[in-house]
Short mmCIF file of C-alpha atoms in Angstrom, two decimals:
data_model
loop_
_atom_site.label_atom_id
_atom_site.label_comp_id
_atom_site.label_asym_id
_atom_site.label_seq_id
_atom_site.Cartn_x
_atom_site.Cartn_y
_atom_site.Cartn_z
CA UNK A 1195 -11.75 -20.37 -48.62
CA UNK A 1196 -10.66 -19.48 -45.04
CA UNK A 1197 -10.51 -22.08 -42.46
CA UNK A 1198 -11.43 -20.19 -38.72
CA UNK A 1199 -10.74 -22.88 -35.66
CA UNK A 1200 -12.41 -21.84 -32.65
CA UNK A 1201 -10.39 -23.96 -29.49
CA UNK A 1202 -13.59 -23.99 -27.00
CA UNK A 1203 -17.41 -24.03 -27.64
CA UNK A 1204 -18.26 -22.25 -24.49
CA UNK A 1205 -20.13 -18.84 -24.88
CA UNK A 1206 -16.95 -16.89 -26.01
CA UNK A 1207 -16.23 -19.97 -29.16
CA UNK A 1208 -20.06 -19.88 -29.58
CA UNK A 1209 -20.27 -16.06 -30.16
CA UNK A 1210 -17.19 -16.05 -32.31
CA UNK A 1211 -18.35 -18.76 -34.61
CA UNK A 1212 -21.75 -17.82 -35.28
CA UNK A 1213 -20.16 -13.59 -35.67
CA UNK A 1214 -17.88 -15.43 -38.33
CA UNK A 1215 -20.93 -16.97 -40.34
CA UNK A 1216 -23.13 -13.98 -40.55
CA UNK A 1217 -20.23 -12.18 -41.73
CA UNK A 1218 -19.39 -14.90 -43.88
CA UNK A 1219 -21.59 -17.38 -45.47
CA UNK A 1220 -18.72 -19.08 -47.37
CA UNK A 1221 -15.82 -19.81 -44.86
CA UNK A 1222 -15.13 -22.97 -43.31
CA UNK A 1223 -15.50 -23.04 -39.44
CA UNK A 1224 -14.57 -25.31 -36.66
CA UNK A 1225 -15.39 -25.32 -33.28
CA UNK A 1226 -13.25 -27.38 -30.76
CA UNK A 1227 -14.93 -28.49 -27.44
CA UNK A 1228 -13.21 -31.05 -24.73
CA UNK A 1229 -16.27 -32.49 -23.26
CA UNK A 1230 -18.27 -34.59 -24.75
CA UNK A 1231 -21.65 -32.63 -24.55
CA UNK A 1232 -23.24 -29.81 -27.05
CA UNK A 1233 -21.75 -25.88 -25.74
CA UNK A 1234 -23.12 -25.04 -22.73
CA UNK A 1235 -23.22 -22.56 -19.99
CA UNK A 1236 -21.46 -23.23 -17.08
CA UNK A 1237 -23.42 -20.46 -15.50
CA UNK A 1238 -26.16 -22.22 -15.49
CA UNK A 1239 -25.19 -25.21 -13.41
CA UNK A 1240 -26.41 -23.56 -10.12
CA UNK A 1241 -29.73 -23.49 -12.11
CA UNK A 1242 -29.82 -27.40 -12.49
CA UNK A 1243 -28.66 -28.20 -9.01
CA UNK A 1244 -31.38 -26.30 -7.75
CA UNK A 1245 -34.05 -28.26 -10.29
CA UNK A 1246 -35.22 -25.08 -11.83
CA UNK A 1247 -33.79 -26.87 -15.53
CA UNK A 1248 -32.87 -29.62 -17.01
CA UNK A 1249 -29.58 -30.93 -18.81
CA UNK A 1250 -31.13 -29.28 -21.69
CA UNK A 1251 -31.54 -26.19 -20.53
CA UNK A 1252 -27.97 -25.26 -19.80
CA UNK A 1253 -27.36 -25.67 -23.87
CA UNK A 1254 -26.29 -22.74 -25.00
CA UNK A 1255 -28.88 -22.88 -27.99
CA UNK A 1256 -31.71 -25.09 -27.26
CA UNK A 1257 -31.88 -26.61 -31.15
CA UNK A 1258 -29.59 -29.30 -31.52
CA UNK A 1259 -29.55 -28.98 -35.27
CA UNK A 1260 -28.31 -24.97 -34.69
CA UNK A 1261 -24.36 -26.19 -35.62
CA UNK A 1262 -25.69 -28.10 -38.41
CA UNK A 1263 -27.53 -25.31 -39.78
CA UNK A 1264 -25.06 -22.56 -39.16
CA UNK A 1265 -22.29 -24.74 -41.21
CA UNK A 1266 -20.31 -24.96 -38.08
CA UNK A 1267 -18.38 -28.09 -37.65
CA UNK A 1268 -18.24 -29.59 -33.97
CA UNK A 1269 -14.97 -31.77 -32.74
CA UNK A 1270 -14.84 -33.19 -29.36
CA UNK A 1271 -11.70 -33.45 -28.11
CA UNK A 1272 -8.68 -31.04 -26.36
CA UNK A 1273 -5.98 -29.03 -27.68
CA UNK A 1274 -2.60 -30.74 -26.94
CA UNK A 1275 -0.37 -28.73 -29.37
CA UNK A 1276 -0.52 -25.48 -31.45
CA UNK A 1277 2.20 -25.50 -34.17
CA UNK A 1278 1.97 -21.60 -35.11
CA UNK A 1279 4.27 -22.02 -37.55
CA UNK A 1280 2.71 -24.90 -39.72
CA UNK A 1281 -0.52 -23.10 -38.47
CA UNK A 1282 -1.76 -26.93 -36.95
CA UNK A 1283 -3.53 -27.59 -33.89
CA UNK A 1284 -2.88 -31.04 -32.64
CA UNK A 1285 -5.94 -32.67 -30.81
CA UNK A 1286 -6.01 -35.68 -28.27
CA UNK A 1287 -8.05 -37.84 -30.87
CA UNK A 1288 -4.85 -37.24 -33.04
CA UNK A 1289 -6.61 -35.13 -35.57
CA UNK A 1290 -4.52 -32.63 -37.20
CA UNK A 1291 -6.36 -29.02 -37.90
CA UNK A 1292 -4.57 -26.82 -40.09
CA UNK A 1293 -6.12 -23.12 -40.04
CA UNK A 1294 -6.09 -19.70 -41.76
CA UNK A 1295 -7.30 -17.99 -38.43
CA UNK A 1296 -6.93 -19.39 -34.77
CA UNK A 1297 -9.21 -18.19 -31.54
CA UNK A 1298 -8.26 -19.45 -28.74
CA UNK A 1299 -10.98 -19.53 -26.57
CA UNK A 1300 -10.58 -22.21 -23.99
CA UNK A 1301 -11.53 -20.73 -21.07
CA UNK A 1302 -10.45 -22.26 -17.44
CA UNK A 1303 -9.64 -24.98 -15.46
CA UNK A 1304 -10.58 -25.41 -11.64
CA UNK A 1305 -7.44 -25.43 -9.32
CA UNK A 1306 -6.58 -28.06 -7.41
CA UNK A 1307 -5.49 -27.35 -3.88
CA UNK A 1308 -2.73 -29.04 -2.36
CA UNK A 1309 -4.70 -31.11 -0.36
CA UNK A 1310 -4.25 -34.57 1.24
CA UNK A 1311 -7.06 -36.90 -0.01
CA UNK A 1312 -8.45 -33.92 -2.40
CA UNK A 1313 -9.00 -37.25 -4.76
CA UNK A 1314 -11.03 -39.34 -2.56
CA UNK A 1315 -14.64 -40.26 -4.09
CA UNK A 1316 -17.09 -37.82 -2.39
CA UNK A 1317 -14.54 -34.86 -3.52
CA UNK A 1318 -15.82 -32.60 -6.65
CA UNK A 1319 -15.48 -29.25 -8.19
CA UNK A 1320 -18.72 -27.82 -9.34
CA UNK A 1321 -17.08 -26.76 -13.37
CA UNK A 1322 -18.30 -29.20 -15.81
CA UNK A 1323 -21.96 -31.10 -16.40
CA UNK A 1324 -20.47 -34.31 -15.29
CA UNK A 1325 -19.56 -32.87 -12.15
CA UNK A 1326 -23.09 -31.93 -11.48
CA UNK A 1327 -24.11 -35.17 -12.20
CA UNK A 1328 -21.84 -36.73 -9.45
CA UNK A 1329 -23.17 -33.53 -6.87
CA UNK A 1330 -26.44 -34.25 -7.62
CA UNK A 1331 -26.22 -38.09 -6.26
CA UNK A 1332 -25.16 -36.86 -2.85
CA UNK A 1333 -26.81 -32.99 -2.58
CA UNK A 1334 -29.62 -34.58 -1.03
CA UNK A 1335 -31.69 -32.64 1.62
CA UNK A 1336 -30.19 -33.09 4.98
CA UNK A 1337 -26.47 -34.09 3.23
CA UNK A 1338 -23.62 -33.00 5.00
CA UNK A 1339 -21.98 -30.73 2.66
CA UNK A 1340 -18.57 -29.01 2.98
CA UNK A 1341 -17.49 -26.32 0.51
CA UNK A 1342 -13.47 -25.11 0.19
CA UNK A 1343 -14.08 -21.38 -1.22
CA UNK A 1344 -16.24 -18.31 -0.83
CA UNK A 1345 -15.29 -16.54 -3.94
CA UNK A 1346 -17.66 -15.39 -6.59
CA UNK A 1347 -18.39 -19.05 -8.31
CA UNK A 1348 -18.44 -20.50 -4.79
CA UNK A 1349 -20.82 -18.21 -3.79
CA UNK A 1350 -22.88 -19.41 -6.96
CA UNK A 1351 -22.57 -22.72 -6.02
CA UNK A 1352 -23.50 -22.14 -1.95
CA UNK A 1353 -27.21 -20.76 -3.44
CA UNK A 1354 -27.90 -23.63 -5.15
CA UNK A 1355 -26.61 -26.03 -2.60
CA UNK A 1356 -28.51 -24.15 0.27
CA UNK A 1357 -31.58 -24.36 -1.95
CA UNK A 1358 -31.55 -28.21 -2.29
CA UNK A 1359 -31.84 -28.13 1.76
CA UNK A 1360 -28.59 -29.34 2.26
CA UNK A 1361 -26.55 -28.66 5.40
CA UNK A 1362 -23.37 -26.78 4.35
CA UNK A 1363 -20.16 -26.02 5.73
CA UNK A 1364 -18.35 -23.01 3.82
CA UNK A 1365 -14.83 -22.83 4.34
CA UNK A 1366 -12.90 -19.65 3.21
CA UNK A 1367 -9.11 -19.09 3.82
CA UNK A 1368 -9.27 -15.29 3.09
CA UNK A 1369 -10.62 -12.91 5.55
CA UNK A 1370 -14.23 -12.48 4.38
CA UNK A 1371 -16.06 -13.67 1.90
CA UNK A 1372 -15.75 -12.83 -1.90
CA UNK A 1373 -12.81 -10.92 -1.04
CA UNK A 1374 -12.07 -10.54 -4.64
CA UNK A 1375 -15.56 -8.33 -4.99
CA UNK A 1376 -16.23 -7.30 -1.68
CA UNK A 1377 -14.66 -4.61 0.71
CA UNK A 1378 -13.82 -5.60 4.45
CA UNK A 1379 -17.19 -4.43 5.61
CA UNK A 1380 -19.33 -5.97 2.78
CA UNK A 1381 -17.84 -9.43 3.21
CA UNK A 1382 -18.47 -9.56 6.46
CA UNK A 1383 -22.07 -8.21 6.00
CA UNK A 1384 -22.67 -10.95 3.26
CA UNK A 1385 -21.22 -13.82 6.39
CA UNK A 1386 -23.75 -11.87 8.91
CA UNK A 1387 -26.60 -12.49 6.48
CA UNK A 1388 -25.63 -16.40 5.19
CA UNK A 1389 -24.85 -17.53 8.78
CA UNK A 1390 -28.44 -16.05 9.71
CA UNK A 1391 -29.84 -18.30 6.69
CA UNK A 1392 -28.53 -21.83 8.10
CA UNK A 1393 -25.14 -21.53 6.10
CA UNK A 1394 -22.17 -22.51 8.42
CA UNK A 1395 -19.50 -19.95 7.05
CA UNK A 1396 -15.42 -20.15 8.40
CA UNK A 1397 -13.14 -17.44 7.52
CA UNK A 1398 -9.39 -17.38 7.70
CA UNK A 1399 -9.57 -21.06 7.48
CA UNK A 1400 -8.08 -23.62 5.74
CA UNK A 1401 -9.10 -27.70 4.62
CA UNK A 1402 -5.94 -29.35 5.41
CA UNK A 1403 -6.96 -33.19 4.94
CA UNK A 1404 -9.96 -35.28 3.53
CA UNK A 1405 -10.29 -38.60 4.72
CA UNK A 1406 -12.55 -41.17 3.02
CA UNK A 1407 -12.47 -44.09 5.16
CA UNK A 1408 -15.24 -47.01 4.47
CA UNK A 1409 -17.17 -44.23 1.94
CA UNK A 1410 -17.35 -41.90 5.05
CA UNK A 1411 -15.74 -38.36 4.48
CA UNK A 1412 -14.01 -36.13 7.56
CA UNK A 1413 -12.42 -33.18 6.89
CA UNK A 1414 -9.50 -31.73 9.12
CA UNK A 1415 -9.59 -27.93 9.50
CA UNK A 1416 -6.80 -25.55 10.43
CA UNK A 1417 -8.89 -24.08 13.26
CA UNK A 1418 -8.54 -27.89 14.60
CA UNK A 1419 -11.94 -28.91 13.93
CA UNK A 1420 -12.41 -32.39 12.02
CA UNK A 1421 -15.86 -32.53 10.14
CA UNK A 1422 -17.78 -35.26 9.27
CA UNK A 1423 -19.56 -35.04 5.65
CA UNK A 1424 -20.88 -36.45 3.12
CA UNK A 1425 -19.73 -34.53 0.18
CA UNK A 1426 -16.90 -31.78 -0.21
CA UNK A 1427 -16.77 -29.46 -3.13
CA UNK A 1428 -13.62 -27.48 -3.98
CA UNK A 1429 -14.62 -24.22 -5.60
CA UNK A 1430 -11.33 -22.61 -4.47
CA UNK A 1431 -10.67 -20.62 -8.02
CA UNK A 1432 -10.25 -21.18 -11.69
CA UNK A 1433 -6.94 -20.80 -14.04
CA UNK A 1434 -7.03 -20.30 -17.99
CA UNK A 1435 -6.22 -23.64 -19.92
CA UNK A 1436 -2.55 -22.41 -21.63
CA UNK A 1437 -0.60 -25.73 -21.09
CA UNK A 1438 -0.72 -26.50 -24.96
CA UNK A 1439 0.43 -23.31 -25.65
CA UNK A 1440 4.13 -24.76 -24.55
CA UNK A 1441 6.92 -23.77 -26.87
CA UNK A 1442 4.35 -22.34 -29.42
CA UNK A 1443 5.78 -18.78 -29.58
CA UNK A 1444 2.22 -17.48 -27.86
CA UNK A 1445 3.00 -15.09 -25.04
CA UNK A 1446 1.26 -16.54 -21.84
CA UNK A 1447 1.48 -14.68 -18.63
CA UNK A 1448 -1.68 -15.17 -16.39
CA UNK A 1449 -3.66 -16.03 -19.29
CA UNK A 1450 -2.86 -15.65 -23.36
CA UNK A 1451 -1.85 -12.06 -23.68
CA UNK A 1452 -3.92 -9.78 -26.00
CA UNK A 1453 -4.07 -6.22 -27.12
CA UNK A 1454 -7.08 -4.31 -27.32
CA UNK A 1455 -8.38 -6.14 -30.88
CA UNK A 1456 -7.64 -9.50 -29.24
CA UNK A 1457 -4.75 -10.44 -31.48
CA UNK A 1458 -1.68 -12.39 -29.76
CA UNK A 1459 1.65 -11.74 -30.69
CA UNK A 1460 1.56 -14.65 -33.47
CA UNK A 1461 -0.02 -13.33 -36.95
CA UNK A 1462 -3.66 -14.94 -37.17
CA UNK A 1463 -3.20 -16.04 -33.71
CA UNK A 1464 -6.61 -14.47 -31.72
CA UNK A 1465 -7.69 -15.32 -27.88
CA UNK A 1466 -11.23 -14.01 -25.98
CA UNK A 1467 -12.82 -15.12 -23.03
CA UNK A 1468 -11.69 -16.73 -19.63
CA UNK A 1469 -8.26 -17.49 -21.21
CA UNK A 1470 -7.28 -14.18 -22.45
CA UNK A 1471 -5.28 -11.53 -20.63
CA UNK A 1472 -6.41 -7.95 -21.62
CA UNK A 1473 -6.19 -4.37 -20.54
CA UNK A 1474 -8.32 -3.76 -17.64
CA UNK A 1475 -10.72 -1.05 -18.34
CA UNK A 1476 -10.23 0.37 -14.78
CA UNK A 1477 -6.10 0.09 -13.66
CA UNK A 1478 -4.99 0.07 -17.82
CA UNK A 1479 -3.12 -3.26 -16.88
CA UNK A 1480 -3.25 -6.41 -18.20
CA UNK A 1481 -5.73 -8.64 -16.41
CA UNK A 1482 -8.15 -12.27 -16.95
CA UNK A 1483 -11.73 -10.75 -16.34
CA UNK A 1484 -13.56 -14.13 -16.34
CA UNK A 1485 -17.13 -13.01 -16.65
CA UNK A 1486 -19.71 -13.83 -19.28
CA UNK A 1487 -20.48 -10.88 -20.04
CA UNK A 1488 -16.92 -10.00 -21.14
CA UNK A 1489 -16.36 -13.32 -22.63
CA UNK A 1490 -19.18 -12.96 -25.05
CA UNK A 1491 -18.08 -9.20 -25.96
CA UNK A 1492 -14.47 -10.59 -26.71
CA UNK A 1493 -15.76 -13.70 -28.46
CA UNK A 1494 -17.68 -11.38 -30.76
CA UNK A 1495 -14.76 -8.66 -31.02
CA UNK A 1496 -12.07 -11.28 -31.91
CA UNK A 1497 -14.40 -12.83 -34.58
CA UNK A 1498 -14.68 -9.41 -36.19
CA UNK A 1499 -11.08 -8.61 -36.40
CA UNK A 1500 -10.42 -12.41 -37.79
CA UNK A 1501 -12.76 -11.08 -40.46
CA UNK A 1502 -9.78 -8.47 -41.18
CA UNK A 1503 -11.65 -5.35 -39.54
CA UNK A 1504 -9.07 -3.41 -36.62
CA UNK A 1505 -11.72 -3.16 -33.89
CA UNK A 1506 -10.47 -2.30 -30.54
CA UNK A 1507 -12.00 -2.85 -26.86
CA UNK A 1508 -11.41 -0.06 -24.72
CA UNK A 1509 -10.81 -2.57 -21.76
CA UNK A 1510 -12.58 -5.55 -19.96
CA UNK A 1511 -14.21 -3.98 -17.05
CA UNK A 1512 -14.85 -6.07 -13.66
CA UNK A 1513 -18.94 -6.17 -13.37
CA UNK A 1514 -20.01 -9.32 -10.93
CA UNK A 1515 -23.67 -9.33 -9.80
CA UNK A 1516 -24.05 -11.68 -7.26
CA UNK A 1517 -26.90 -13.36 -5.36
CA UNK A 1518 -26.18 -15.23 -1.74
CA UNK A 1519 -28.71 -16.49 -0.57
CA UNK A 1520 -31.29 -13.88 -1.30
CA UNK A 1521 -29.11 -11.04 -0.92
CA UNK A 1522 -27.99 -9.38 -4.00
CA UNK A 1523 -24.67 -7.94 -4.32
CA UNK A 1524 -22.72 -5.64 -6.77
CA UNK A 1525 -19.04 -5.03 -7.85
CA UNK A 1526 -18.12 -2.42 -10.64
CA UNK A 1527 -14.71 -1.20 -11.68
CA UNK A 1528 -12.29 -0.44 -9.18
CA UNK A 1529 -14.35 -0.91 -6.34
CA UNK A 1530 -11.14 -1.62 -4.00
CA UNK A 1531 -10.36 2.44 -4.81
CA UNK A 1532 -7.82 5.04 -6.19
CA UNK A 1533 -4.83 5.91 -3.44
CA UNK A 1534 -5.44 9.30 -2.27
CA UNK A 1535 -1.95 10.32 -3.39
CA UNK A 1536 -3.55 9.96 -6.89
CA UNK A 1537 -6.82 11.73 -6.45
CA UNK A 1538 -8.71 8.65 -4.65
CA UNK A 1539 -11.61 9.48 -2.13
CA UNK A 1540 -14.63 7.37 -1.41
CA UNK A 1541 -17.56 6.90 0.72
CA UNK A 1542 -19.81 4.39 2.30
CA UNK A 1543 -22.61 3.63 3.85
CA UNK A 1544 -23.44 0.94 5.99
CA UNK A 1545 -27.39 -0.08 7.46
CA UNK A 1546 -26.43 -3.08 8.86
CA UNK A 1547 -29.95 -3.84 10.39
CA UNK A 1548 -31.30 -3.56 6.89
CA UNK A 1549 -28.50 -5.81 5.49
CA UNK A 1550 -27.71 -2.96 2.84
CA UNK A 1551 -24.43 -1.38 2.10
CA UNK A 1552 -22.76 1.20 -0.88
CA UNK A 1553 -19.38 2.17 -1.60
CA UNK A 1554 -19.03 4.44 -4.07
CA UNK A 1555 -14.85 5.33 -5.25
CA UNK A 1556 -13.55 7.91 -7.04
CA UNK A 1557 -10.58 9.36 -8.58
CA UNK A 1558 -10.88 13.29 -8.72
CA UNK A 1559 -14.47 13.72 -9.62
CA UNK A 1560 -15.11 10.28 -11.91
CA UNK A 1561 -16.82 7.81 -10.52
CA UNK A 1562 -14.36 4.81 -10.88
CA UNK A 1563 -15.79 2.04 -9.14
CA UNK A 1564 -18.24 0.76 -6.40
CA UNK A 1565 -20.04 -2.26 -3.96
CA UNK A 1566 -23.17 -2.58 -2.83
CA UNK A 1567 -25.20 -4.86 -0.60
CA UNK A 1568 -29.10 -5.51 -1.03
CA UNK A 1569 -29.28 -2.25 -3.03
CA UNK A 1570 -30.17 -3.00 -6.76
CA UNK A 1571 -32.00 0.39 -8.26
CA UNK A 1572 -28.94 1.81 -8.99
CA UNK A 1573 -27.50 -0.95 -11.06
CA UNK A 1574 -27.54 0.65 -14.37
CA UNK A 1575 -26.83 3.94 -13.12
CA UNK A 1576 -23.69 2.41 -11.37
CA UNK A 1577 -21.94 0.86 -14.51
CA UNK A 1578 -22.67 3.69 -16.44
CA UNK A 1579 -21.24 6.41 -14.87
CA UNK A 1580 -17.99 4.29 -14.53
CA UNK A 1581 -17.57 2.95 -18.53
CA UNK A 1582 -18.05 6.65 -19.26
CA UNK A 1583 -15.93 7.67 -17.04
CA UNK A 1584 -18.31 10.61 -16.46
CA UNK A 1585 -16.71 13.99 -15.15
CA UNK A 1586 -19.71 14.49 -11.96
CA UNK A 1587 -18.34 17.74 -11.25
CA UNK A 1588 -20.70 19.52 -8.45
CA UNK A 1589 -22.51 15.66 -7.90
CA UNK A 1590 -19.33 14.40 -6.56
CA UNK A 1591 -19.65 16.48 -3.44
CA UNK A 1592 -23.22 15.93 -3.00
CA UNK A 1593 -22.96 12.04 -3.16
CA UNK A 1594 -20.14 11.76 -0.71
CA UNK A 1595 -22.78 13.33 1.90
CA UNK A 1596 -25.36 11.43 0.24
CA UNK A 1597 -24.40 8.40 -1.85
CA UNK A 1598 -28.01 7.36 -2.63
CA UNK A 1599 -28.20 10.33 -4.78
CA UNK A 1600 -26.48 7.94 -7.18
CA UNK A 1601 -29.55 8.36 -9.69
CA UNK A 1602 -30.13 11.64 -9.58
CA UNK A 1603 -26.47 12.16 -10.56
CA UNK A 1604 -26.58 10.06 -13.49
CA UNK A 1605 -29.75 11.17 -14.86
CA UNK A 1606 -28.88 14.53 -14.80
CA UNK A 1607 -25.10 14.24 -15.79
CA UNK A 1608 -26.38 11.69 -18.83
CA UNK A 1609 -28.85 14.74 -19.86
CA UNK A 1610 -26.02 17.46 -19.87
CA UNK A 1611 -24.33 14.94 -21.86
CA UNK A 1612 -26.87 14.46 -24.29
CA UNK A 1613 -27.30 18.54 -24.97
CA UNK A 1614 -23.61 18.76 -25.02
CA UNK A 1615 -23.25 16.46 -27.82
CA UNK A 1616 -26.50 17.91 -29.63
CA UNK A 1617 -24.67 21.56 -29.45
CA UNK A 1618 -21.71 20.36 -30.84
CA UNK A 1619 -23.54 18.84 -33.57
CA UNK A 1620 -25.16 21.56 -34.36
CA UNK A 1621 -22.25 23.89 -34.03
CA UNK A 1622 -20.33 21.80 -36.57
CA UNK A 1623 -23.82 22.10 -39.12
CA UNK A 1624 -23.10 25.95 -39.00
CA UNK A 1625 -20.07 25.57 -39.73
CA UNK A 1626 -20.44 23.55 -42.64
CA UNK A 1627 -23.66 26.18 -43.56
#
């Protein structure tokens, strides 16, 4: 009987192991987590700081007896060695797994900056349950709150901290915020609109000391301000857990390198989810796209090829929905654009009293990625133009005078489409006739 071992019961491990059992009703399967809590979300942290959950509600799947049933047998502990040749997996509670097929699927860690007094008590990342359970003793309305990092999960984390009342301090070395989803103009739009919402927002600066001295906290900044707080929170970016993968013959670059069916270099070796490094959809390179979304479509694509089926992704593609503070933002694609050398042009529109904002980017006339600001209507339309890559021919002109002709464009390109293929169809019937 085959023996699957999932490393990581996040959503990707989750996915994977329940794909594996409905598949298979007879295999064994493990699943490997490192905390000591039933898989859940990290997504939904924000959710519990705010109150709008409980503990229970960030489970992944609200029955506790769900493993149980499913035949799926939990571990709690960490992956300190992979012997690919023995085909063990060493854990920290020095159990020895031995497996027929291996998913690595376990995820990422948050970096620690090189900070003086980034351990002092008062300093917390915002990653695991426990840490919300430290937060949540000093989020308290009216707390002095500091947080290193604008980036997508910061961002996350600033709602739910702004919605417990407290006062916050964000902190962002790059030059605007989210600067790894937003263009120049948008991140500064998104600071316009959480600065007018009671968020304190610095840009181009740096943390470069915490002091806790008697239980109080002061933070040195690089603009030569020194902050008094209460509590700090270091959202400055994640990296994939690969540290065990030492000297196991695993390629590791950014992440564990896959190809497009999630297979490693090693035979029965698989990896899906924040750890893996996969072809980007958009740029054909090899790229960690940590998003849900994509970790629960790799999760479920690795499983499938473990079963022995050749499945292949045609690329993770970058799709971040964000909300700050009330105002929802997009990403999709390649929304930084194509050079012009290489057929790139792009628009954009800007209403800054409204607080709305679209850049669309193309490359000849596909539509290969975009941003937008406090417009959501063309959501759908958005990603799918760009994961067909959609030719728009004569739309391309019209929406780089008029980009909020986006769904007019898709609906009608989507309906040539559709009698295209229904022509074709029928064209190969009289054929066969």
């Amino acid at each position: 009987m085959t023996h699957h071992v999932i490393l990581g019961n996040g959503p990707t491990g989750v996915i994977a192991a329940e794909t594996l059992r409905k598949a298979d009703p007879r295999c064994y399967i493990t699943l490997v987590g490192d905390e000591p809590e039933l898989p859940y979300s990290r997504m939904a942290i924000p959710y519990l700081l705010v109150g709008n959950i409980a503990e229970h509600g960030t489970h992944l799947r609200k029955n506790s007896a769900h493993y149980d049933l499913q035949r799926i047998t939990m571990l709690h502990a960490r992956a300190e060695k992979l012997d690919t040749q023995a085909k063990t997996v060493t854990l920290s509670n020095g159990t020895l797994l031995k497996y027929d097929k291996l998913l690595l699927a376990t995820g990422s860690t948050p970096m620690k900056p090189p900070i003086t007094g980034i351990d002092s008590p008062g300093v917390y990342p915002c990653w695991t349950l426990d840490n919300a359970r430290q937060i949540l003793k000093y989020a308290k309305p009216g707390a002095r709150v500091l947080q290193m990092g604008a980036g997508f999960i910061g961002c996350i984390i600033m709602e739910a901290l702004a919605t417990r009342g407290t006062e916050l301090t964000v902190v962002e070395m790059g030059d605007r915020m989210v600067p790894r989803m937003m263009t120049p103009k948008a991140g500064g739009m998104m600071k316009d609109w959480v600065e007018k919402k009671g968020v304190k927002v610095y840009t181009n600066t740096k943390v470069e000391a915490i002091a806790n001295i008697g239980g109080n906290l002061k933070v040195k900044l690089s603009n030569g301000e020194t902050l008094p707080v209460d509590l700090v929170i270091s959202a400055t970016g994640v990296k994939p857990n690969i540290a065990f993968l030492k000297d196991s013959g695993v390629k590791t670059n950014v992440g564990v390198v896959v190809d497009k069916t999630m297979r490693t270099n090693v035979l029965d070796v698989f990896a899906a989810g924040d750890v893996a490094e996969a072809i980007d959809f958009s740029t054909g390179k090899y790229a960690v796209n940590a998003i849900q979304p994509n970790a629960a479509d790799q999760g479920r694509l690795a499983a499938s090829n473990m079963l022995g089926q050749s499945n292949a992704s045609e690329g993770s593609l970058a799709l971040n929905v964000l909300d700050a503070v009330g105002l929802i933002s997009t990403s999709f694609g390649q929304w930084w654009g194509v050079d012009a050398k290489e057929g790139g042009s792009s628009v954009e529109l800007v209403d800054e009293a409204s607080s709305k904002y679209l850049s669309l980017q193309f490359k000849d006339d596909v539509l290969v990625g975009a941003t937008s600001l406090g417009m959501t209507d063309h959501v759908g339309a958005l990603r799918g133009l760009i994961q067909t890559r959609t030719s728009l021919g004569k739309w391309k002109d019209k929406l780089m005078h008029n980009p909020t002709q986006l769904m007019e464009a898709y609906l009608e390109c989507a309906q040539a489409q559709a009698s295209n293929t229904n022509a074709n169809a029928l064209g190969r019937l009289r054929a066969i006739a």
